CSV table of N, CA and C in Angstrom, one decimal:
chain,number,residue,atom,x,y,z
A,308,MET,N,0.7,-1.2,0.1
A,308,MET,CA,0.0,0.0,0.0
A,308,MET,C,0.8,1.2,-0.1
A,309,LEU,N,1.9,1.3,0.9
A,309,LEU,CA,2.8,2.4,0.9
A,309,LEU,C,3.3,2.6,-0.5
A,310,ARG,N,3.7,1.6,-1.2
A,310,ARG,CA,4.3,1.7,-2.6
A,310,ARG,C,3.3,2.5,-3.5
A,311,ARG,N,2.0,2.1,-3.4
A,311,ARG,CA,1.0,2.8,-4.2
A,311,ARG,C,0.9,4.3,-3.9
A,312,ILE,N,1.1,4.5,-2.7
A,312,ILE,CA,1.0,6.0,-2.2
A,312,ILE,C,2.1,6.7,-2.8
A,313,ARG,N,3.4,6.1,-2.6
A,313,ARG,CA,4.6,6.8,-3.1
A,313,ARG,C,4.6,7.0,-4.6
A,314,GLU,N,3.9,6.1,-5.4
A,314,GLU,CA,3.8,6.2,-6.8
A,314,GLU,C,2.9,7.3,-7.3
A,315,VAL,N,2.1,8.0,-6.5
A,315,VAL,CA,1.3,9.0,-7.0
A,315,VAL,C,2.1,10.3,-7.3
A,316,PRO,N,2.2,10.7,-8.6
A,316,PRO,CA,3.1,11.8,-9.0
A,316,PRO,C,2.5,13.1,-8.4
A,317,GLU,N,3.3,14.0,-8.4
A,317,GLU,CA,3.0,15.4,-8.0
A,317,GLU,C,1.9,15.9,-9.0
A,318,GLY,N,0.9,16.5,-8.5
A,318,GLY,CA,-0.2,17.2,-9.2
A,318,GLY,C,-1.3,16.2,-9.4
A,319,PHE,N,-1.3,15.0,-9.0
A,319,PHE,CA,-2.3,14.0,-9.1
A,319,PHE,C,-2.8,13.4,-7.7
A,320,VAL,N,-3.9,12.8,-7.7
A,320,VAL,CA,-4.3,12.2,-6.4
A,320,VAL,C,-4.8,10.7,-6.7
A,321,ARG,N,-4.9,10.0,-5.6
A,321,ARG,CA,-5.7,8.7,-5.7
A,321,ARG,C,-6.6,8.8,-4.5
A,322,SER,N,-7.6,8.0,-4.6
A,322,SER,CA,-8.6,7.8,-3.4
A,322,SER,C,-8.1,6.8,-2.4
A,323,TYR,N,-8.6,6.8,-1.3
A,323,TYR,CA,-8.3,5.7,-0.3
A,323,TYR,C,-8.6,4.3,-0.8
A,324,GLY,N,-9.6,4.1,-1.6
A,324,GLY,CA,-10.1,2.9,-2.1
A,324,GLY,C,-9.1,2.6,-3.3
A,325,ASP,N,-8.5,3.6,-3.9
A,325,ASP,CA,-7.4,3.2,-4.9
A,325,ASP,C,-6.3,2.5,-4.4
A,326,VAL,N,-5.8,3.0,-3.2
A,326,VAL,CA,-4.5,2.4,-2.6
A,326,VAL,C,-4.9,1.3,-1.7
A,327,SER,N,-6.1,1.1,-1.3
A,327,SER,CA,-6.6,-0.1,-0.5
A,327,SER,C,-7.9,-0.7,-1.0
A,328,PRO,N,-7.9,-1.2,-2.1
A,328,PRO,CA,-9.2,-1.7,-2.7
A,328,PRO,C,-9.9,-2.6,-1.6
A,329,GLY,N,-11.2,-2.4,-1.4
A,329,GLY,CA,-11.9,-3.2,-0.5
A,329,GLY,C,-11.8,-2.8,1.0
A,330,ALA,N,-11.0,-2.0,1.3
A,330,ALA,CA,-10.6,-1.6,2.7
A,330,ALA,C,-10.1,-0.2,2.7
A,331,PRO,N,-10.8,0.8,2.3
A,331,PRO,CA,-10.2,2.2,2.3
A,331,PRO,C,-9.9,2.8,3.6
A,332,ARG,N,-10.7,2.4,4.7
A,332,ARG,CA,-10.4,2.9,5.9
A,332,ARG,C,-9.1,2.4,6.5
A,333,PHE,N,-8.7,1.3,6.0
A,333,PHE,CA,-7.4,0.7,6.4
A,333,PHE,C,-6.2,1.6,5.8
A,334,ALA,N,-6.4,2.2,4.7
A,334,ALA,CA,-5.5,3.1,4.1
A,334,ALA,C,-5.3,4.3,5.0
A,335,GLY,N,-6.4,4.8,5.5
A,335,GLY,CA,-6.4,6.0,6.4
A,335,GLY,C,-5.6,5.6,7.7
A,336,THR,N,-5.9,4.4,8.2
A,336,THR,CA,-5.2,4.1,9.4
A,336,THR,C,-3.7,3.9,9.2
A,337,VAL,N,-3.3,3.3,8.1
A,337,VAL,CA,-1.9,3.1,7.7
A,337,VAL,C,-1.2,4.6,7.6
A,338,LEU,N,-2.0,5.4,7.0
A,338,LEU,CA,-1.3,6.8,6.7
A,338,LEU,C,-1.3,7.5,8.0
A,339,SER,N,-2.1,7.4,8.9
A,339,SER,CA,-2.1,8.1,10.2
A,339,SER,C,-1.0,7.6,11.1
A,340,SER,N,-0.6,6.3,10.9
A,340,SER,CA,0.3,5.7,11.9
A,340,SER,C,1.7,5.4,11.3
A,341,THR,N,1.9,5.5,10.1
A,341,THR,CA,3.2,5.1,9.5
A,341,THR,C,4.3,6.2,9.8
A,342,PRO,N,5.4,5.8,10.3
A,342,PRO,CA,6.6,6.7,10.5
A,342,PRO,C,7.3,7.0,9.2
A,343,GLU,N,7.0,6.3,8.0
A,343,GLU,CA,7.7,6.6,6.7
A,343,GLU,C,7.1,7.8,6.1
A,344,ASP,N,8.1,8.4,5.4
A,344,ASP,CA,7.7,9.6,4.6
A,344,ASP,C,7.1,9.4,3.3
A,345,VAL,N,5.8,9.5,3.3
A,345,VAL,CA,4.9,9.3,2.1
A,345,VAL,C,4.2,10.6,1.8
A,346,PRO,N,3.8,10.8,0.5
A,346,PRO,CA,3.0,11.9,0.2
A,346,PRO,C,1.5,11.8,0.6
A,347,TRP,N,1.2,11.8,2.0
A,347,TRP,CA,-0.2,11.6,2.4
A,347,TRP,C,-1.2,12.5,1.7
A,348,TRP,N,-0.8,13.7,1.5
A,348,TRP,CA,-1.8,14.7,1.0
A,348,TRP,C,-2.4,14.3,-0.3
A,349,ARG,N,-1.7,13.5,-1.1
A,349,ARG,CA,-2.2,13.1,-2.4
A,349,ARG,C,-3.3,12.0,-2.3
A,350,ILE,N,-3.7,11.5,-1.1
A,350,ILE,CA,-4.8,10.5,-1.0
A,350,ILE,C,-6.0,11.2,-0.4
A,351,VAL,N,-7.0,11.2,-1.2
A,351,VAL,CA,-8.3,11.8,-0.8
A,351,VAL,C,-9.4,11.0,-0.8
A,352,ARG,N,-10.6,11.4,-0.4
A,352,ARG,CA,-11.8,10.6,-0.4
A,352,ARG,C,-12.3,10.4,-1.8
A,353,ALA,N,-13.1,9.4,-2.1
A,353,ALA,CA,-13.5,9.1,-3.5
A,353,ALA,C,-14.3,10.3,-4.2
A,354,ASP,N,-15.0,11.0,-3.3
A,354,ASP,CA,-15.7,12.2,-3.8
A,354,ASP,C,-14.9,13.4,-4.0
A,355,GLY,N,-13.6,13.3,-3.6
A,355,GLY,CA,-12.7,14.5,-3.9
A,355,GLY,C,-12.6,15.3,-2.7
A,356,SER,N,-13.3,15.0,-1.6
A,356,SER,CA,-13.2,15.8,-0.3
A,356,SER,C,-12.0,15.4,0.5
A,357,LEU,N,-11.5,16.3,1.2
A,357,LEU,CA,-10.3,16.1,1.9
A,357,LEU,C,-10.4,15.8,3.4
A,358,ALA,N,-9.6,14.8,3.9
A,358,ALA,CA,-9.7,14.3,5.2
A,358,ALA,C,-8.9,15.3,6.1
A,359,LYS,N,-8.0,16.0,5.6
A,359,LYS,CA,-7.2,16.9,6.5
A,359,LYS,C,-7.3,18.4,6.2
A,360,GLY,N,-8.4,18.8,5.5
A,360,GLY,CA,-8.8,20.1,5.3
A,360,GLY,C,-7.8,21.1,4.6
A,361,ALA,N,-7.7,22.2,5.3
A,361,ALA,CA,-7.0,23.4,4.6
A,361,ALA,C,-5.5,23.1,4.5
A,362,ARG,N,-4.9,22.3,5.4
A,362,ARG,CA,-3.5,21.9,5.3
A,362,ARG,C,-3.3,21.1,4.0
A,363,GLN,N,-4.2,20.1,3.8
A,363,GLN,CA,-4.0,19.3,2.7
A,363,GLN,C,-4.3,20.0,1.4
A,364,ARG,N,-5.3,20.9,1.4
A,364,ARG,CA,-5.7,21.6,0.2
A,364,ARG,C,-4.4,22.5,-0.2
A,365,ALA,N,-3.8,23.2,0.8
A,365,ALA,CA,-2.6,24.0,0.4
A,365,ALA,C,-1.6,23.2,-0.1
A,366,LEU,N,-1.3,22.0,0.3
A,366,LEU,CA,-0.3,21.1,-0.3
A,366,LEU,C,-0.6,20.8,-1.7
A,367,LEU,N,-1.9,20.5,-1.9
A,367,LEU,CA,-2.3,20.0,-3.3
A,367,LEU,C,-2.4,21.1,-4.3
A,368,GLU,N,-2.9,22.3,-3.7
A,368,GLU,CA,-2.8,23.5,-4.7
A,368,GLU,C,-1.4,23.9,-5.1
A,369,ALA,N,-0.5,23.7,-4.1
A,369,ALA,CA,0.9,24.0,-4.5
A,369,ALA,C,1.5,23.1,-5.6
A,370,GLU,N,0.9,21.9,-5.7
A,370,GLU,CA,1.3,21.0,-6.8
A,370,GLU,C,0.5,21.2,-8.0
A,371,GLY,N,-0.5,22.0,-8.0
A,371,GLY,CA,-1.3,22.3,-9.2
A,371,GLY,C,-2.5,21.3,-9.4
A,372,VAL,N,-3.0,20.7,-8.3
A,372,VAL,CA,-4.1,19.8,-8.4
A,372,VAL,C,-5.4,20.7,-8.5
A,373,PRO,N,-6.2,20.4,-9.5
A,373,PRO,CA,-7.4,21.2,-9.7
A,373,PRO,C,-8.5,20.9,-8.7
A,374,PHE,N,-9.3,21.9,-8.4
A,374,PHE,CA,-10.4,21.8,-7.5
A,374,PHE,C,-11.7,22.3,-8.2
A,375,ARG,N,-12.8,21.8,-7.7
A,375,ARG,CA,-14.1,22.3,-8.1
A,375,ARG,C,-14.7,22.6,-6.8
A,376,GLY,N,-14.8,23.8,-6.4
A,376,GLY,CA,-15.2,24.2,-5.1
A,376,GLY,C,-14.3,23.7,-4.0
A,377,GLU,N,-14.9,23.0,-3.1
A,377,GLU,CA,-14.1,22.5,-1.9
A,377,GLU,C,-13.5,21.1,-2.2
A,378,ARG,N,-13.8,20.5,-3.3
A,378,ARG,CA,-13.3,19.1,-3.6
A,378,ARG,C,-12.3,19.1,-4.8
A,379,VAL,N,-11.4,18.1,-4.7
A,379,VAL,CA,-10.6,17.8,-5.9
A,379,VAL,C,-11.4,17.5,-7.1
A,380,ASP,N,-11.0,18.0,-8.2
A,380,ASP,CA,-11.8,17.6,-9.4
A,380,ASP,C,-11.1,16.2,-9.8
A,381,MET,N,-11.8,15.2,-9.3
A,381,MET,CA,-11.3,13.9,-9.6
A,381,MET,C,-11.2,13.4,-11.0
A,382,HIS,N,-12.1,14.0,-11.8
A,382,HIS,CA,-12.1,13.6,-13.2
A,382,HIS,C,-10.7,14.0,-13.9
A,383,ALA,N,-10.2,15.2,-13.4
A,383,ALA,CA,-8.9,15.7,-13.9
A,383,ALA,C,-7.7,15.1,-13.2
A,384,ALA,N,-7.8,15.0,-11.9
A,384,ALA,CA,-6.6,14.8,-11.1
A,384,ALA,C,-6.4,13.3,-10.6
A,385,ARG,N,-7.4,12.5,-10.8
A,385,ARG,CA,-7.2,11.1,-10.2
A,385,ARG,C,-6.5,10.2,-11.1
A,386,ILE,N,-5.7,9.4,-10.7
A,386,ILE,CA,-4.9,8.4,-11.4
A,386,ILE,C,-5.4,7.0,-10.8
A,387,PRO,N,-5.6,6.0,-11.7
A,387,PRO,CA,-6.1,4.7,-11.1
A,387,PRO,C,-5.0,3.9,-10.4
């Protein structure tokens, strides 16, 4: 799973379900507890909403991730 997270390139996102098919909450648990350096901000909810709010949005915007209102534009930014 951490490999899938590390593979998300700058400017793109994956959903929790993309990195942990069938167990998206497990991805959140791993991200919140891992001591490893991974780009956690590139993992968002399937609907494009952010689990970490303004902090996560600032990091994504700095990478050029497109938004539609409060959510990531998943059609433009999501990679499978």
